[in-house]
Coordinates of N, CA and C in Angstrom, one line a residue:
M153 N 0.8 -1.2 0.0 CA 0.0 0.0 0.0 C 0.9 1.2 0.0
A154 N 0.5 2.2 -0.8 CA 1.3 3.5 -0.9 C 1.2 4.3 0.4
K155 N 2.3 5.0 0.7 CA 2.3 5.9 1.8 C 1.2 6.9 1.6
G156 N 0.5 7.2 2.7 CA -0.6 8.2 2.6 C -2.0 7.5 2.5
G157 N -2.0 6.2 2.2 CA -3.3 5.5 2.1 C -3.9 5.4 3.5
G158 N -5.2 4.9 3.5 CA -5.9 4.7 4.7 C -5.8 3.3 5.3
L159 N -6.0 3.2 6.6 CA -5.9 1.9 7.2 C -6.8 1.9 8.5
L160 N -7.8 1.0 8.6 CA -8.6 0.8 9.7 C -8.1 -0.5 10.4
C161 N -7.6 -0.3 11.7 CA -7.0 -1.4 12.5 C -7.9 -1.7 13.6
V162 N -8.4 -3.0 13.7 CA -9.3 -3.4 14.8 C -8.7 -4.5 15.5
M163 N -8.6 -4.4 16.9 CA -8.2 -5.5 17.7 C -9.3 -5.8 18.7
N164 N -9.6 -7.1 18.9 CA -10.7 -7.4 19.9 C -10.5 -8.8 20.4
D165 N -11.1 -9.0 21.6 CA -11.3 -10.3 22.2 C -12.8 -10.7 22.0
I166 N -13.1 -11.9 22.2 CA -14.5 -12.4 22.1 C -14.8 -13.1 23.5
A167 N -16.1 -12.8 23.9 CA -16.5 -13.5 25.2 C -16.2 -15.0 25.2
P168 N -15.6 -15.5 26.2 CA -15.1 -16.9 26.2 C -16.2 -17.9 25.9
A169 N -17.4 -17.6 26.3 CA -18.5 -18.6 26.1 C -19.1 -18.5 24.7
Y170 N -18.7 -17.5 24.0 CA -19.4 -17.3 22.6 C -18.8 -18.4 21.6
D171 N -19.7 -18.8 20.8 CA -19.4 -19.8 19.8 C -18.5 -19.3 18.7
R172 N -17.2 -19.8 18.7 CA -16.3 -19.3 17.8 C -16.6 -19.6 16.3
R173 N -17.4 -20.7 16.1 CA -17.8 -21.0 14.8 C -18.7 -19.9 14.2
D174 N -19.6 -19.4 15.1 CA -20.5 -18.3 14.6 C -19.6 -17.0 14.3
Y175 N -18.6 -16.8 15.2 CA -17.8 -15.6 15.0 C -17.0 -15.7 13.7
E176 N -16.5 -16.9 13.3 CA -15.8 -17.0 12.1 C -16.7 -16.9 10.9
A177 N -17.9 -17.5 11.0 CA -18.9 -17.5 9.9 C -19.3 -16.0 9.7
W178 N -19.5 -15.3 10.7 CA -20.0 -13.9 10.6 C -18.9 -13.1 9.9
Y179 N -17.6 -13.2 10.3 CA -16.6 -12.4 9.7 C -16.5 -12.7 8.2
Q180 N -16.4 -14.0 7.8 CA -16.1 -14.4 6.5 C -17.4 -14.3 5.5
Q181 N -18.5 -14.5 6.1 CA -19.7 -14.5 5.2 C -20.5 -13.2 5.2
D182 N -20.3 -12.4 6.3 CA -21.1 -11.2 6.4 C -20.3 -9.9 6.5
H183 N -19.3 -9.9 7.4 CA -18.7 -8.6 7.7 C -17.6 -8.2 6.7
V184 N -16.7 -9.1 6.4 CA -15.7 -8.8 5.4 C -16.3 -8.4 4.0
P185 N -17.2 -9.2 3.5 CA -17.8 -8.8 2.2 C -18.6 -7.5 2.3
D186 N -19.2 -7.2 3.5 CA -19.9 -6.0 3.6 C -19.0 -4.8 3.6
R187 N -17.8 -4.9 4.3 CA -16.9 -3.8 4.3 C -16.2 -3.6 2.9
L188 N -15.8 -4.7 2.3 CA -15.1 -4.6 1.0 C -16.1 -4.2 -0.1
G189 N -17.4 -4.1 0.1 CA -18.3 -3.6 -0.8 C -18.5 -2.1 -0.8
I190 N -17.8 -1.4 0.2 CA -17.8 0.0 0.3 C -16.8 0.6 -0.6
P191 N -17.2 1.6 -1.4 CA -16.2 2.3 -2.3 C -15.0 2.7 -1.6
G192 N -13.8 2.4 -2.1 CA -12.6 2.8 -1.5 C -11.9 1.8 -0.6
F193 N -12.7 0.8 -0.1 CA -12.1 -0.3 0.6 C -11.4 -1.3 -0.4
Q194 N -10.1 -1.6 -0.1 CA -9.4 -2.3 -1.1 C -9.0 -3.8 -0.7
H195 N -8.7 -4.0 0.6 CA -8.1 -5.2 1.0 C -8.4 -5.4 2.5
A196 N -8.5 -6.7 2.9 CA -8.7 -7.0 4.3 C -7.8 -8.2 4.7
R197 N -7.4 -8.2 5.9 CA -6.6 -9.3 6.5 C -7.1 -9.5 7.9
R198 N -7.1 -10.8 8.3 CA -7.4 -11.2 9.7 C -6.3 -12.1 10.3
Y199 N -6.1 -11.9 11.5 CA -5.0 -12.6 12.3 C -5.5 -13.1 13.6
R200 N -4.8 -14.1 14.1 CA -5.1 -14.5 15.5 C -3.8 -14.5 16.3
R201 N -3.9 -14.1 17.5 CA -2.7 -14.0 18.4 C -2.0 -15.3 18.7
L202 N -0.7 -15.3 18.6 CA 0.1 -16.5 19.1 C 0.6 -16.2 20.5
N203 N 1.1 -15.0 20.7 CA 1.5 -14.6 22.0 C 1.6 -13.1 22.1
G204 N 1.6 -12.5 23.3 CA 1.8 -11.1 23.5 C 0.6 -10.5 24.2
P205 N 0.7 -9.1 24.5 CA -0.2 -8.5 25.4 C -1.5 -8.0 24.7
R206 N -1.6 -7.9 23.4 CA -2.8 -7.3 22.8 C -3.9 -8.3 22.6
A207 N -5.0 -7.9 22.1 CA -6.2 -8.7 22.0 C -6.0 -10.0 21.1
E208 N -6.8 -10.9 21.2 CA -6.7 -12.2 20.5 C -6.8 -12.0 19.0
F209 N -7.6 -11.2 18.5 CA -7.9 -11.1 17.1 C -7.5 -9.7 16.6
L210 N -6.9 -9.7 15.4 CA -6.5 -8.4 14.7 C -7.1 -8.5 13.3
T211 N -7.7 -7.4 12.9 CA -8.2 -7.3 11.6 C -7.9 -5.9 11.1
F212 N -7.4 -5.8 9.8 CA -7.2 -4.5 9.3 C -7.7 -4.4 7.8
Y213 N -8.2 -3.2 7.5 CA -8.7 -2.9 6.2 C -7.9 -1.8 5.5
E214 N -7.4 -2.0 4.3 CA -6.7 -1.0 3.6 C -7.7 -0.2 2.7
T215 N -7.6 1.1 2.7 CA -8.5 1.9 1.9 C -7.6 2.8 1.0
A216 N -8.2 3.3 -0.1 CA -7.5 4.1 -1.0 C -7.0 5.4 -0.4
T217 N -7.7 6.0 0.5 CA -7.3 7.2 1.2 C -7.9 7.1 2.6
P218 N -7.3 7.8 3.6 CA -7.9 7.9 4.9 C -9.4 8.4 4.9
E219 N -9.6 9.3 3.9 CA -11.0 9.9 3.9 C -12.1 9.0 3.6
V220 N -11.7 7.8 3.0 CA -12.7 6.7 2.8 C -13.4 6.4 4.1
L221 N -12.6 6.5 5.2 CA -13.1 6.0 6.5 C -13.9 7.1 7.3
C222 N -14.2 8.2 6.6 CA -15.3 9.1 7.1 C -16.2 9.4 6.0
S223 N -16.2 8.6 4.9 CA -17.1 8.8 3.8 C -18.6 8.5 4.1
A224 N -19.5 9.1 3.3 CA -20.9 8.8 3.6 C -21.3 7.4 3.4
P225 N -20.8 6.6 2.4 CA -21.2 5.2 2.4 C -20.7 4.4 3.6
Y226 N -19.5 4.7 4.1 CA -19.0 4.0 5.2 C -19.8 4.3 6.5
I227 N -20.1 5.6 6.7 CA -20.8 6.0 7.9 C -22.2 5.4 7.8
K228 N -22.8 5.3 6.6 CA -24.1 4.7 6.5 C -24.1 3.3 6.9
R229 N -23.1 2.5 6.6 CA -23.0 1.1 7.0 C -22.8 1.0 8.5
L230 N -22.0 1.9 9.1 CA -21.9 1.9 10.5 C -23.2 2.1 11.3
A231 N -24.0 3.0 10.7 CA -25.3 3.4 11.3 C -26.3 2.3 11.1
E232 N -26.1 1.5 10.1 CA -27.1 0.5 9.8 C -26.5 -0.9 9.7
P233 N -26.0 -1.4 10.8 CA -25.4 -2.7 10.8 C -26.3 -3.9 10.5
T234 N -25.8 -4.9 9.9 CA -26.6 -6.1 9.6 C -27.1 -6.7 10.9
D235 N -28.2 -7.4 10.9 CA -28.7 -8.1 12.1 C -27.6 -9.0 12.7
W236 N -26.9 -9.7 11.9 CA -25.8 -10.5 12.5 C -24.8 -9.7 13.2
T237 N -24.4 -8.6 12.6 CA -23.4 -7.7 13.2 C -23.9 -7.2 14.5
A238 N -25.1 -6.7 14.6 CA -25.7 -6.1 15.8 C -25.7 -7.2 16.9
R239 N -26.0 -8.4 16.5 CA -26.0 -9.5 17.6 C -24.6 -9.8 18.1
I240 N -23.7 -9.9 17.2 CA -22.3 -10.4 17.6 C -21.6 -9.3 18.3
M241 N -21.8 -8.0 18.1 CA -21.1 -6.9 18.7 C -21.3 -7.0 20.3
L242 N -22.4 -7.6 20.7 CA -22.6 -7.8 22.2 C -21.5 -8.7 22.8
H243 N -20.8 -9.4 22.0 CA -19.9 -10.4 22.6 C -18.4 -9.9 22.4
F244 N -18.2 -8.8 21.8 CA -16.9 -8.2 21.6 C -16.4 -7.7 23.0
R245 N -15.0 -7.9 23.2 CA -14.4 -7.4 24.4 C -13.1 -6.7 24.1
T246 N -12.6 -5.9 25.0 CA -11.4 -5.1 24.8 C -11.1 -4.7 23.4
M247 N -12.1 -4.0 22.9 CA -12.1 -3.5 21.5 C -11.3 -2.3 21.3
S248 N -10.4 -2.2 20.3 CA -9.7 -1.0 19.9 C -10.0 -0.8 18.4
R249 N -10.2 0.4 18.0 CA -10.5 0.8 16.6 C -9.7 2.0 16.3
S250 N -8.7 1.9 15.4 CA -7.8 3.0 15.1 C -7.9 3.3 13.6
I251 N -8.3 4.5 13.3 CA -8.3 5.0 11.9 C -7.0 5.7 11.6
C252 N -6.3 5.2 10.6 CA -4.9 5.6 10.4 C -4.6 6.1 9.0
R253 N -3.5 6.8 8.9 CA -2.8 7.1 7.7 C -1.5 6.3 7.6
V254 N -1.2 5.7 6.4 CA 0.0 4.9 6.3 C 1.2 5.8 6.2
A255 N 2.0 5.7 7.3 CA 3.2 6.6 7.3 C 4.5 5.9 6.7
L256 N 4.5 4.6 6.7 CA 5.6 3.9 6.2 C 5.1 2.5 5.7
D257 N 5.6 2.1 4.6 CA 5.2 0.8 4.1 C 6.4 0.3 3.1
E258 N 7.3 -0.5 3.6 CA 8.4 -0.9 2.9 C 8.6 -2.4 3.0
G259 N 9.1 -3.0 1.9 CA 9.4 -4.4 1.9 C 9.1 -5.1 0.6
Q260 N 9.2 -6.4 0.7 CA 9.0 -7.3 -0.5 C 7.6 -7.4 -0.9
R261 N 7.3 -7.8 -2.1 CA 6.0 -8.2 -2.5 C 5.7 -9.6 -1.9
G262 N 4.5 -9.8 -1.6 CA 4.1 -11.1 -1.0 C 3.7 -10.8 0.5
V263 N 3.3 -11.9 1.1 CA 2.7 -11.8 2.5 C 3.5 -12.7 3.4
G264 N 4.0 -12.2 4.4 CA 4.6 -13.1 5.5 C 3.4 -13.6 6.3
G265 N 3.5 -14.9 6.7 CA 2.4 -15.5 7.5 C 2.3 -15.0 8.9
L266 N 3.4 -14.4 9.4 CA 3.4 -13.9 10.8 C 3.6 -12.4 10.8
L267 N 3.1 -11.8 11.9 CA 3.1 -10.4 12.1 C 3.4 -10.0 13.5
A268 N 4.3 -9.1 13.8 CA 4.6 -8.6 15.1 C 4.0 -7.2 15.1
L269 N 3.2 -6.9 16.1 CA 2.5 -5.6 16.3 C 2.9 -4.9 17.6
I270 N 3.3 -3.7 17.5 CA 3.5 -2.8 18.6 C 2.6 -1.6 18.5
A271 N 1.8 -1.4 19.6 CA 0.8 -0.3 19.5 C 1.2 0.7 20.6
H272 N 1.2 2.0 20.3 CA 1.5 3.1 21.2 C 0.3 4.1 21.4
Q273 N 0.2 4.6 22.5 CA -0.8 5.7 22.8 C -0.3 7.0 22.4
E274 N 1.0 7.1 22.1 CA 1.7 8.4 21.7 C 2.6 8.1 20.5
D275 N 3.1 9.2 19.9 CA 4.0 9.0 18.8 C 5.4 8.6 19.3
P276 N 6.0 7.6 18.7 CA 7.3 7.2 19.1 C 8.4 8.2 18.6
S277 N 9.7 7.8 18.8 CA 10.8 8.7 18.5 C 10.9 8.9 17.0
A278 N 11.6 10.0 16.6 CA 11.7 10.3 15.2 C 12.7 9.3 14.5
S279 N 13.4 8.5 15.3 CA 14.4 7.6 14.7 C 13.7 6.3 14.3
L280 N 12.4 6.1 14.6 CA 11.8 4.8 14.4 C 11.9 4.3 12.9
E281 N 11.7 5.2 12.0 CA 11.7 4.8 10.6 C 13.0 4.2 10.2
A282 N 14.1 4.8 10.6 CA 15.5 4.3 10.4 C 15.7 2.9 11.0
Q283 N 15.2 2.8 12.2 CA 15.3 1.5 13.0 C 14.6 0.4 12.2
L284 N 13.4 0.7 11.7 CA 12.6 -0.3 11.0 C 13.2 -0.6 9.6
A285 N 13.8 0.4 9.0 CA 14.5 0.1 7.7 C 15.6 -1.0 8.0
A286 N 16.3 -0.8 9.1 CA 17.3 -1.8 9.4 C 16.7 -3.2 9.8
V287 N 15.6 -3.2 10.4 CA 14.9 -4.4 10.7 C 14.5 -5.1 9.4
L288 N 14.1 -4.4 8.4 CA 13.7 -5.0 7.1 C 14.8 -5.8 6.5
A289 N 16.1 -5.4 6.7 CA 17.2 -6.1 6.1 C 17.5 -7.4 6.7
Q290 N 16.9 -7.7 7.8 CA 17.2 -9.0 8.6 C 16.5 -10.2 8.0
P291 N 17.1 -11.4 8.2 CA 16.4 -12.6 7.8 C 15.1 -12.8 8.5
G292 N 14.1 -13.4 7.8 CA 12.8 -13.7 8.3 C 11.9 -12.5 8.3
V293 N 12.3 -11.3 7.9 CA 11.4 -10.1 7.8 C 11.1 -9.8 6.4
T294 N 9.8 -9.6 6.1 CA 9.4 -9.3 4.7 C 8.9 -7.9 4.5
R295 N 8.4 -7.3 5.5 CA 7.7 -6.0 5.3 C 7.6 -5.3 6.7
V296 N 7.8 -3.9 6.6 CA 7.6 -3.1 7.8 C 6.6 -2.0 7.5
R297 N 5.8 -1.7 8.5 CA 4.8 -0.6 8.3 C 4.6 0.2 9.6
I298 N 4.3 1.5 9.4 CA 3.9 2.3 10.5 C 2.5 3.0 10.1
W299 N 1.6 2.8 11.0 CA 0.3 3.4 10.8 C 0.1 4.5 11.9
R300 N -0.3 5.7 11.5 CA -0.5 6.8 12.5 C -1.9 7.2 12.5
A301 N -2.5 7.3 13.6 CA -3.9 7.8 13.8 C -4.0 9.1 13.1
D302 N -5.1 9.3 12.4 CA -5.4 10.6 11.7 C -6.6 11.2 12.2
P303 N -6.5 12.2 13.1 CA -7.6 12.8 13.8 C -8.5 13.6 12.8
T304 N -8.0 13.9 11.6 CA -8.9 14.7 10.7 C -9.9 13.8 10.1
V305 N -9.8 12.5 10.1 CA -10.8 11.6 9.5 C -11.4 10.6 10.6
T306 N -10.9 10.7 11.8 CA -11.4 9.8 12.9 C -12.8 10.3 13.3
V307 N -13.8 9.4 13.1 CA -15.2 9.7 13.5 C -15.7 8.6 14.4
P308 N -16.6 8.9 15.3 CA -17.1 7.9 16.2 C -17.9 6.8 15.4
S309 N -17.9 5.6 15.8 CA -18.6 4.6 15.1 C -20.0 4.3 15.9
P310 N -21.1 4.4 15.2 CA -22.4 4.1 15.9 C -22.4 2.7 16.4
E311 N -21.6 1.8 15.9 CA -21.6 0.4 16.4 C -21.0 0.4 17.8
E312 N -20.2 1.4 18.2 CA -19.5 1.3 19.5 C -20.5 1.1 20.6
K313 N -21.7 1.7 20.5 CA -22.7 1.6 21.6 C -23.1 0.2 21.8
L314 N -22.9 -0.7 20.8 CA -23.4 -2.1 20.9 C -22.3 -2.9 21.6
R315 N -21.1 -2.4 21.8 CA -20.0 -3.2 22.3 C -19.8 -2.9 23.8
P316 N -19.8 -3.9 24.7 CA -19.6 -3.6 26.1 C -18.2 -3.0 26.3
G317 N -18.2 -1.9 27.1 CA -16.9 -1.3 27.4 C -16.4 -0.2 26.4
G318 N -17.1 -0.1 25.2 CA -16.7 0.9 24.2 C -15.4 0.5 23.5
D319 N -14.9 1.5 22.8 CA -13.7 1.3 22.0 C -12.5 2.1 22.4
G320 N -11.3 1.5 22.4 CA -10.1 2.2 22.6 C -9.5 2.5 21.2
S321 N -8.3 3.2 21.2 CA -7.6 3.5 20.0 C -6.2 3.7 20.3
F322 N -5.3 3.7 19.2 CA -3.9 3.9 19.4 C -3.4 5.0 18.5
A323 N -2.4 5.7 18.9 CA -1.9 6.8 18.1 C -0.9 6.3 17.0
T324 N -0.2 5.3 17.3 CA 0.8 4.7 16.3 C 0.8 3.2 16.5
I325 N 0.8 2.5 15.3 CA 0.8 1.1 15.3 C 2.0 0.7 14.4
I326 N 2.9 -0.1 14.9 CA 4.1 -0.6 14.1 C 3.8 -2.1 13.8
V327 N 4.0 -2.4 12.6 CA 3.7 -3.8 12.1 C 5.0 -4.3 11.4
V328 N 5.5 -5.5 11.8 CA 6.6 -6.1 11.1 C 6.1 -7.5 10.7
E329 N 6.1 -7.7 9.4 CA 5.7 -9.0 8.8 C 6.9 -9.9 8.5
G330 N 6.7 -11.2 8.6 CA 7.8 -12.1 8.2 C 7.4 -13.5 8.2
T331 N 8.4 -14.4 8.3 CA 8.2 -15.8 8.1 C 8.5 -16.6 9.4
N332 N 9.2 -15.9 10.4 CA 9.6 -16.6 11.5 C 9.5 -15.7 12.7
A333 N 8.8 -16.1 13.8 CA 8.5 -15.2 14.9 C 9.8 -14.8 15.7
E334 N 10.7 -15.9 15.9 CA 11.9 -15.6 16.6 C 12.8 -14.7 15.9
M335 N 12.9 -14.8 14.5 CA 13.7 -13.9 13.7 C 13.2 -12.5 13.7
I336 N 11.8 -12.3 13.7 CA 11.2 -11.0 13.7 C 11.6 -10.3 15.1
N337 N 11.4 -11.0 16.2 CA 11.6 -10.4 17.5 C 13.1 -10.1 17.6
A338 N 14.0 -11.0 17.1 CA 15.4 -10.8 17.2 C 15.8 -9.5 16.4
A339 N 15.2 -9.4 15.2 CA 15.5 -8.2 14.4 C 15.1 -6.9 15.1
L340 N 13.9 -6.9 15.7 CA 13.5 -5.7 16.5 C 14.4 -5.4 17.6
A341 N 14.8 -6.4 18.4 CA 15.7 -6.2 19.5 C 17.0 -5.7 19.1
A342 N 17.5 -6.2 18.0 CA 18.9 -5.8 17.5 C 18.9 -4.4 17.1
Q343 N 17.8 -3.8 16.7 CA 17.7 -2.4 16.4 C 17.2 -1.5 17.5
G344 N 17.1 -2.0 18.7 CA 16.7 -1.2 19.8 C 15.3 -1.0 20.0
V345 N 14.4 -1.8 19.2 CA 13.0 -1.6 19.4 C 12.6 -2.6 20.5
S346 N 12.5 -2.1 21.7 CA 12.3 -3.0 22.9 C 10.9 -3.1 23.4
D347 N 10.0 -2.3 22.8 CA 8.6 -2.4 23.3 C 8.0 -3.8 23.1
P348 N 7.2 -4.3 24.0 CA 6.7 -5.7 23.8 C 5.8 -5.8 22.6
A349 N 6.1 -6.8 21.7 CA 5.3 -7.0 20.5 C 4.3 -8.1 20.7
T350 N 3.2 -8.1 20.1 CA 2.3 -9.2 20.0 C 2.4 -9.9 18.7
V351 N 2.6 -11.2 18.7 CA 2.8 -11.9 17.4 C 1.5 -12.5 17.0
Y352 N 1.1 -12.3 15.8 CA -0.1 -12.8 15.2 C 0.1 -13.7 14.0
S353 N -0.7 -14.7 13.8 CA -0.7 -15.6 12.7 C -1.8 -15.3 11.7
L354 N -1.5 -15.2 10.4 CA -2.5 -14.9 9.4 C -3.5 -16.0 9.3
I355 N -4.8 -15.6 9.3 CA -5.9 -16.6 9.1 C -6.7 -16.3 7.9
Y356 N -6.6 -15.1 7.3 CA -7.4 -14.8 6.1 C -6.8 -13.5 5.5
A357 N -6.7 -13.5 4.1 CA -6.4 -12.3 3.4 C -7.2 -12.3 2.1
S358 N -7.9 -11.2 1.9 CA -8.7 -11.0 0.7 C -7.8 -10.8 -0.5
P359 N -8.3 -11.1 -1.7 CA -7.5 -10.8 -2.9 C -7.1 -9.3 -2.9
E360 N -5.9 -9.0 -3.3 CA -5.4 -7.7 -3.5 C -5.5 -7.3 -5.0
A361 N -5.8 -6.0 -5.2 CA -5.9 -5.5 -6.6 C -4.5 -5.6 -7.2
P362 N -4.3 -6.0 -8.4 CA -3.0 -6.1 -9.0 C -2.3 -4.8 -9.1
R363 N -1.0 -4.8 -8.9 CA -0.2 -3.5 -9.0 C -0.1 -3.2 -10.5
K364 N -0.1 -1.9 -10.8 CA 0.1 -1.4 -12.1 C 1.6 -1.4 -12.4
E365 N 1.9 -1.9 -13.6 CA 3.3 -2.0 -14.0 C 3.8 -0.6 -14.4
E366 N 5.0 -0.3 -14.0 CA 5.6 1.0 -14.3 C 5.7 1.2 -15.8
T367 N 5.4 2.4 -16.3 CA 5.6 2.8 -17.7 C 7.1 3.1 -18.0
R368 N 7.6 2.4 -19.0 CA 9.0 2.6 -19.3 C 9.2 3.3 -20.6

């Protein structure tokens, strides 16, 4: 995704007694198709936590611009959730919802099956981009990204009132993708990125739009 694009990052737990089969069916049959049907939504991925302090599930949606996330079609969907969505929101726990602008996206084409995520309530140091560029050069790392909350397009979600405890958010989210969790964590540590990371495993990725070839 190009720098400056939009990103909606959602992290959540689910009530322990809730049927995970229904949760998975809702996401794949109802929610992801619903969101990707909104103009400007381009791609979705879903992950499940392997270890670390953040919520069990991570989902993010890439959009053409951050403004898509305050567009009339998206706001209309938030105000008119499907019956399935309205029912399942009652079982969400420790929900965070961050509307971001892509500040950095570097790496190889393709998708690493593992992802290390570090979330901050404040902006990290100015040296972070250089640190992550060095991380990218290490074995087992395929892509590094920084997503920064964009207050100019952050709007409340009408769905929040359906979720017990409301929604949190983060100012900066650092994402390092790769093929090996130990190598990803070692690469972060070697570059002085000491904040605790949560490691997630990919469980779903929607098709991505093909990249346009450069004109020569």
